[in-house]
């Protein structure tokens, strides 16, 4: 099982691959493909729970999904994304909520959407044995301040702010950093400036690794951000299968003999 240390060593070698997963069968597929890191993202809120944003996701809800993913994962590093207000409000609660993902649900690290308020918290978590993945650039838990999901770090002042925060979180002991929806040249600059691996989403090709939401990557999402790429057409595949099922039941062609128990199975009971 790769560890947080392996991930740090990997940067500079082949790019790190990371995908989200929220359930056991998906995690098994992602793990079997050799993906390095599985993120149980708070994107579960919009990707699978029918919410519009990630904000309504609870700690209990995340724990449910983290457990499912951990049980199905043999090789990948499982990272639990800490949901909105589960960290940063109160230190004790932050540590207990993050600790629960490792202690009870089988995650090996947590990710927190980072800012000036998470530098000390990152250090404390790391001291206690909770590996932390930082996250800068577009932090979707700030959707109400952004009024959407705009690109971040697009002027020098904003870029410098991200660069400083990246350095501060690396110094605080974060083992890697997600950079979301920032210009490629800023992502390259940050990647150069810090010695922990950067993992980009909408951050260009110069990060140490890449991450996408699984629903977007396999073509299950009805809509996905322009920076994502659909590597499959799972939505169409499922639509065809469901249409075929409905037709088969309605026409009487399913279930056929091979899907039905013989009467003689029952004979033994009577
Ligand atoms: N399925 C899914 N994929 C994701 O990548 C994702 C989620 N869900 N949920 C949480 C966040 C939200 N993300 C998003 C969502 C929208 C844009 C987007 O459309 N950006 C527009 C600008 C929108 C605006 O200005 O408000 C763009 O063109 O940059 C980007 C990232 C990334 N994350
Ligand atoms: C997009 C990734 C980085 C994420 O935070 C999530 O899926 O919740
Ligand atoms: Mg997230």
Short mmCIF file of C-alpha atoms in Angstrom, two decimals, residues 152-163 186:
data_model
loop_
_atom_site.label_atom_id
_atom_site.label_comp_id
_atom_site.label_asym_id
_atom_site.label_seq_id
_atom_site.Cartn_x
_atom_site.Cartn_y
_atom_site.Cartn_z
CA UNK A 152 -8.34 32.05 -9.18
CA UNK A 153 -4.91 33.65 -9.02
CA UNK A 154 -5.38 35.56 -12.25
CA UNK A 155 -3.57 38.75 -11.18
CA UNK A 156 -0.11 39.06 -9.63
CA UNK A 157 -1.43 39.97 -6.17
CA UNK A 158 -3.80 36.98 -6.03
CA UNK A 159 -1.10 34.72 -7.46
CA UNK A 160 1.40 35.83 -4.79
CA UNK A 161 -1.18 35.15 -2.09
CA UNK A 162 -1.60 31.57 -3.37
CA UNK A 163 2.18 31.13 -3.61
CA UNK A 186 1.01 29.99 -11.58
#
